[in-house]
Every structure is written in structure tokens, then in C-alpha cells.
Amino acid sequence: SGEIMMWDAAKGCRAAVMTATTANVFEVAWHPQLPRFIVATSPSGLLVEQHVRTQIHVFQRDRERGDDDLAYTEFQKLDCPAIDINELTYMPNSLLHAYVTAACTDGNVYVWDTAQGDRPIHTLKHAEPLEDFFTHDREREDTGVKFTAWGASADRFYTGSSDGVVKVWNVRNRRKPFVRNLLEAPAPISCGEFSPGKTQLAIGDASGRVFLFSVDERDEHETHFMTLPGTNRR
């Protein structure tokens, strides 16, 4: 329906989300410290440029309403050229601003710095998918980038795509963000998760394998894998 709804579980009531438009919603992510969240949607509004195919709306707590009236208002909108967004991340890079990333079915991850406007500062690219698809419309058939995660700091960002590769990036480096390939799996990357202390990383691919990494301070690793029954598609 395109409606963004929020609920106050403590009071058992709905909290207001103030937005002027409705749009198809793909994904939501919260800021790790501040009362802010982001929502990936189809384009909305009257003045949408032709290259914009999705948008990310940034909401923050409306302090003018007081502590007893919980409401969120949109204060920034980020333009994205992909037609479908799989995952969002929200990584603080200063007291008020953050990196926002969108992992998409076109095999790219788009990165914004909210301090630098509504256009991406990086397009982090993966190669062609390992599996064939029936038409030339990759964005509608390919799973694209299904794994994105931050390491212990904004110096390390990890992405995994349908090319079977998990890549490591440093988005602070504006000219050369690519660091290295962490993994080249025999099947598309399906999912991944860091341990709470960011010292271990588990990656799952579409063949049912789970790869386990131990990451030290120098970003070096030891790799092991195990095969689970069936596959791990989603």
C-alpha cells in the first residue's frame, strides 16, 4: 500500500510518520544510535529526474512535538538509479551525518554521504552473475547484491553478490574504495552476518555452503567452510 507505519509498543499505539507521499516500500533500516531511520521506496513526488528509479527517505524524530508525542518527519531524500533495492545500511560518520548504502539487483551497491547531497558518492560494482537468466533484463531476474555489512569502522565495508564474490571496500577512499576480494564462492552469495564483536564473519551461498572467517585487526582471515543439506536461497 506504500504506507509507512510505526508502533509504540510501550504505549500500545501508533506513532506518527509524517510524509507527503506514498510509494512502494522495499526496505527499512534504523540509525544505530540516533532516533532516525531510512526507507527505500519507488520514486515519489512531482519533480523526479528521469534517471531516478528508486529513492531512500531519511526520517528523524520530530522534537517540536515534545517527549509525549512520538512522531518522525522526513528531512532528506536520496536518489538511486536501480529499480530494486535488496538491503540498506546506515553507518554514522560524524555526529549528525552518516553513510547510507543500498544493495541492488543490478549488481551494484550505491553509497551516499548524507552530508554531501542526494547523489551517490560511490557505485561499488560486482561482476556478471554466475547463473544464467532468461532475458536481458538483469535487474528483474538477478538476485544481485544480497549481503552488505560494516566491519568495526567505516574503513571496512563488505558486499556479496550473485557473482559469488565477497568484496571488501573502504568507502572513505573517494578515488579507490576497493580493498580486495575476501571470498570467491562457487555459487551466488545469499546472506552473511558478523558476530557481535565483528571478529567473525559467516557467509552463505546458494549451493548451501557456509563460509566462516576469523578477522583480526589487520583484516586478515582464516577460511573454513561446511556444506548444509539443501540450498540457502531466499
Coordinates of C-alpha atoms in Angstrom, one line a residue:
S1 CA 0.0 0.0 0.0
G2 CA 3.0 2.3 0.3
E3 CA 2.2 3.3 3.8
I4 CA 4.9 3.6 6.4
M5 CA 3.6 2.7 9.9
M6 CA 5.3 2.8 13.2
W7 CA 4.1 1.4 16.5
D8 CA 4.9 2.5 20.1
A9 CA 5.0 -0.9 21.9
A10 CA 5.2 0.6 25.4
K11 CA 2.0 2.6 24.9
G12 CA 0.3 0.2 22.6
C13 CA -0.5 2.8 20.0
R14 CA 0.6 4.0 16.6
A15 CA 3.4 6.6 16.2
A16 CA 3.1 9.3 13.5
V17 CA 5.3 9.1 10.4
M18 CA 4.9 12.4 8.6
T19 CA 5.4 12.1 4.8
A20 CA 3.7 13.8 2.0
T21 CA 3.6 10.9 -0.4
T22 CA 3.1 7.2 -0.6
A23 CA 5.3 4.8 -2.6
N24 CA 6.1 1.0 -2.8
V25 CA 8.4 0.2 0.2
F26 CA 11.4 -2.1 -0.3
E27 CA 13.4 -1.9 2.9
V28 CA 13.8 -0.1 6.3
A29 CA 16.9 0.4 8.5
W30 CA 17.5 2.3 11.7
H31 CA 20.4 4.5 12.7
P32 CA 22.4 2.6 15.3
Q33 CA 22.5 5.5 17.8
L34 CA 20.2 8.3 16.8
P35 CA 16.3 8.4 16.6
R36 CA 16.5 8.2 12.8
F37 CA 15.6 5.6 10.1
I38 CA 15.8 5.2 6.4
V39 CA 13.2 3.8 4.0
A40 CA 13.8 2.6 0.4
T41 CA 10.8 3.2 -1.9
S42 CA 9.8 3.6 -5.5
P43 CA 10.1 7.3 -6.7
S44 CA 7.6 9.7 -5.3
G45 CA 6.8 13.4 -5.8
L46 CA 6.3 15.5 -8.9
L47 CA 9.9 16.6 -9.6
V48 CA 11.6 13.2 -10.1
E49 CA 14.5 13.2 -12.6
Q50 CA 14.5 10.6 -15.4
H51 CA 17.5 8.6 -14.1
V52 CA 15.9 8.2 -10.6
R53 CA 14.3 4.8 -10.3
T54 CA 14.2 4.4 -6.5
Q55 CA 14.6 6.7 -3.5
I56 CA 15.8 6.5 0.1
H57 CA 13.9 8.7 2.5
V58 CA 15.7 9.8 5.8
F59 CA 13.4 10.3 8.8
Q60 CA 14.2 11.8 12.2
R61 CA 12.4 12.3 15.5
D62 CA 10.3 15.5 15.5
R63 CA 11.4 17.2 18.7
E64 CA 8.9 20.1 18.3
R65 CA 6.1 17.7 19.3
G66 CA 7.6 17.1 22.8
D67 CA 8.5 13.8 24.5
D68 CA 4.9 12.6 24.9
D69 CA 4.1 12.8 21.2
L70 CA 6.2 10.4 19.3
A71 CA 6.5 11.4 15.6
Y72 CA 9.0 11.2 12.8
T73 CA 9.4 13.6 9.8
E74 CA 11.3 13.3 6.6
F75 CA 14.3 15.6 6.3
Q76 CA 16.3 14.2 3.3
K77 CA 15.7 12.2 0.2
L78 CA 18.5 10.3 -1.7
D79 CA 18.1 9.4 -5.4
C80 CA 19.1 5.9 -6.7
P81 CA 19.3 4.7 -10.3
A82 CA 18.5 1.0 -9.6
I83 CA 15.0 -0.4 -10.0
D84 CA 15.0 -2.7 -6.9
I85 CA 16.8 -2.4 -3.5
N86 CA 17.6 -5.6 -1.5
E87 CA 19.3 -4.1 1.6
L88 CA 20.0 -0.9 3.3
T89 CA 22.7 0.0 5.8
Y90 CA 23.1 3.1 7.9
M91 CA 26.7 3.9 9.3
P92 CA 27.4 7.1 11.3
N93 CA 30.5 9.0 10.0
S94 CA 30.1 12.2 12.2
L95 CA 27.8 13.5 15.0
L96 CA 25.0 14.4 12.6
H97 CA 25.7 12.6 9.3
A98 CA 26.2 9.0 8.1
Y99 CA 26.9 6.8 5.1
V100 CA 23.8 5.2 3.6
T101 CA 24.2 2.2 1.3
A102 CA 21.7 0.4 -1.0
A103 CA 22.4 -3.1 -2.3
C104 CA 20.6 -3.6 -5.6
T105 CA 19.6 -6.3 -8.1
D106 CA 21.7 -4.6 -10.8
G107 CA 24.8 -6.0 -9.0
N108 CA 25.8 -2.6 -7.6
V109 CA 25.9 -1.1 -4.1
Y110 CA 25.3 2.7 -4.1
V111 CA 26.8 4.7 -1.2
W112 CA 25.7 8.2 -0.1
D113 CA 27.2 10.5 2.5
T114 CA 24.2 12.4 3.9
A115 CA 26.5 15.5 4.4
Q116 CA 27.1 15.6 0.6
G117 CA 23.7 15.8 -1.0
D118 CA 21.3 13.4 -2.7
R119 CA 23.6 11.7 -5.2
P120 CA 25.8 8.7 -4.5
I121 CA 29.5 9.2 -3.8
H122 CA 30.3 5.6 -4.8
T123 CA 28.9 2.9 -7.1
L124 CA 30.5 -0.3 -5.8
K125 CA 30.3 -2.8 -8.7
H126 CA 30.2 -6.6 -8.8
A127 CA 30.7 -8.7 -11.9
E128 CA 28.1 -10.6 -14.0
P129 CA 26.1 -13.3 -12.1
L130 CA 27.2 -16.9 -12.1
E131 CA 23.8 -18.2 -13.0
D132 CA 22.1 -17.5 -16.4
F133 CA 18.8 -15.7 -16.7
F134 CA 16.2 -15.9 -19.4
T135 CA 16.0 -12.3 -20.6
H136 CA 18.4 -9.3 -20.9
D137 CA 16.6 -7.6 -18.0
R138 CA 19.1 -8.4 -15.3
E139 CA 17.6 -6.2 -12.7
R140 CA 14.3 -8.1 -12.8
E141 CA 15.7 -11.6 -12.7
D142 CA 19.0 -11.5 -10.9
T143 CA 19.3 -11.5 -7.2
G144 CA 22.1 -9.0 -7.3
V145 CA 23.8 -7.9 -4.1
K146 CA 22.3 -9.8 -1.2
F147 CA 24.9 -9.2 1.5
T148 CA 26.2 -5.9 2.9
A149 CA 27.7 -5.2 6.3
W150 CA 30.1 -2.8 8.0
G151 CA 33.2 -4.0 9.9
A152 CA 34.3 -2.4 13.1
S153 CA 34.5 1.0 11.5
A154 CA 33.6 2.9 8.3
D155 CA 37.0 1.9 6.9
R156 CA 35.7 -1.6 6.2
F157 CA 32.5 -2.4 4.2
Y158 CA 31.7 -5.8 2.9
T159 CA 29.4 -6.8 -0.1
G160 CA 28.4 -10.1 -1.6
S161 CA 26.6 -10.6 -4.9
S162 CA 25.4 -13.1 -7.4
D163 CA 28.9 -13.2 -9.0
G164 CA 29.8 -15.4 -6.0
V165 CA 32.3 -12.8 -4.7
V166 CA 32.5 -11.1 -1.3
K167 CA 34.4 -7.8 -1.7
V168 CA 36.0 -5.5 0.9
W169 CA 35.8 -1.8 0.5
N170 CA 37.0 1.4 2.2
V171 CA 34.3 4.0 1.3
R172 CA 36.3 6.8 2.9
N173 CA 38.7 6.5 0.0
R174 CA 36.9 8.5 -2.7
R175 CA 39.2 7.5 -5.6
K176 CA 39.9 3.8 -5.0
P177 CA 37.5 2.3 -2.5
F178 CA 38.2 -1.3 -3.5
V179 CA 40.4 -3.1 -1.0
R180 CA 40.4 -6.8 -2.0
N181 CA 38.2 -9.9 -2.7
L182 CA 37.6 -11.8 0.5
L183 CA 35.9 -14.8 -1.0
E184 CA 35.2 -16.3 -4.4
A185 CA 32.4 -18.8 -3.8
P186 CA 31.1 -21.5 -6.3
A187 CA 27.6 -20.1 -6.2
P188 CA 25.8 -16.7 -5.7
I189 CA 26.2 -15.1 -2.3
S190 CA 22.9 -15.4 -0.4
C191 CA 23.5 -13.9 3.0
G192 CA 26.0 -13.1 5.7
E193 CA 26.4 -12.0 9.3
F194 CA 29.1 -10.7 11.6
S195 CA 29.5 -11.8 15.2
P196 CA 28.6 -9.1 17.8
G197 CA 32.3 -8.2 18.3
K198 CA 33.0 -8.1 14.5
T199 CA 35.7 -10.7 14.9
Q200 CA 34.0 -13.5 12.9
L201 CA 32.0 -13.5 9.7
A202 CA 29.7 -16.2 8.3
I203 CA 28.8 -16.1 4.6
G204 CA 26.2 -18.4 2.9
D205 CA 25.9 -19.1 -0.8
A206 CA 23.2 -20.5 -3.0
S207 CA 24.7 -24.0 -3.0
G208 CA 24.2 -24.4 0.7
R209 CA 27.8 -23.8 1.8
V210 CA 28.5 -21.6 4.8
F211 CA 32.0 -20.0 4.9
L212 CA 33.4 -19.0 8.3
F213 CA 36.0 -16.2 8.6
S214 CA 38.1 -15.1 11.6
V215 CA 39.1 -11.4 11.1
D216 CA 41.9 -9.8 13.0
E217 CA 42.9 -6.2 13.3
R218 CA 44.8 -6.3 10.0
D219 CA 41.8 -7.7 8.2
E220 CA 43.5 -11.0 7.6
H221 CA 41.5 -14.2 7.9
E222 CA 41.4 -17.9 8.0
T223 CA 38.7 -19.6 6.0
H224 CA 36.8 -22.8 6.5
F225 CA 33.5 -23.9 5.0
M226 CA 30.8 -26.5 5.6
T227 CA 28.0 -27.7 3.3
L228 CA 24.5 -27.8 4.7
P229 CA 21.7 -30.0 3.5
G230 CA 19.7 -28.4 0.6
T231 CA 20.2 -24.9 -0.5
N232 CA 20.1 -21.5 1.1
R233 CA 18.1 -19.4 -1.4
R234 CA 15.9 -16.5 -0.3

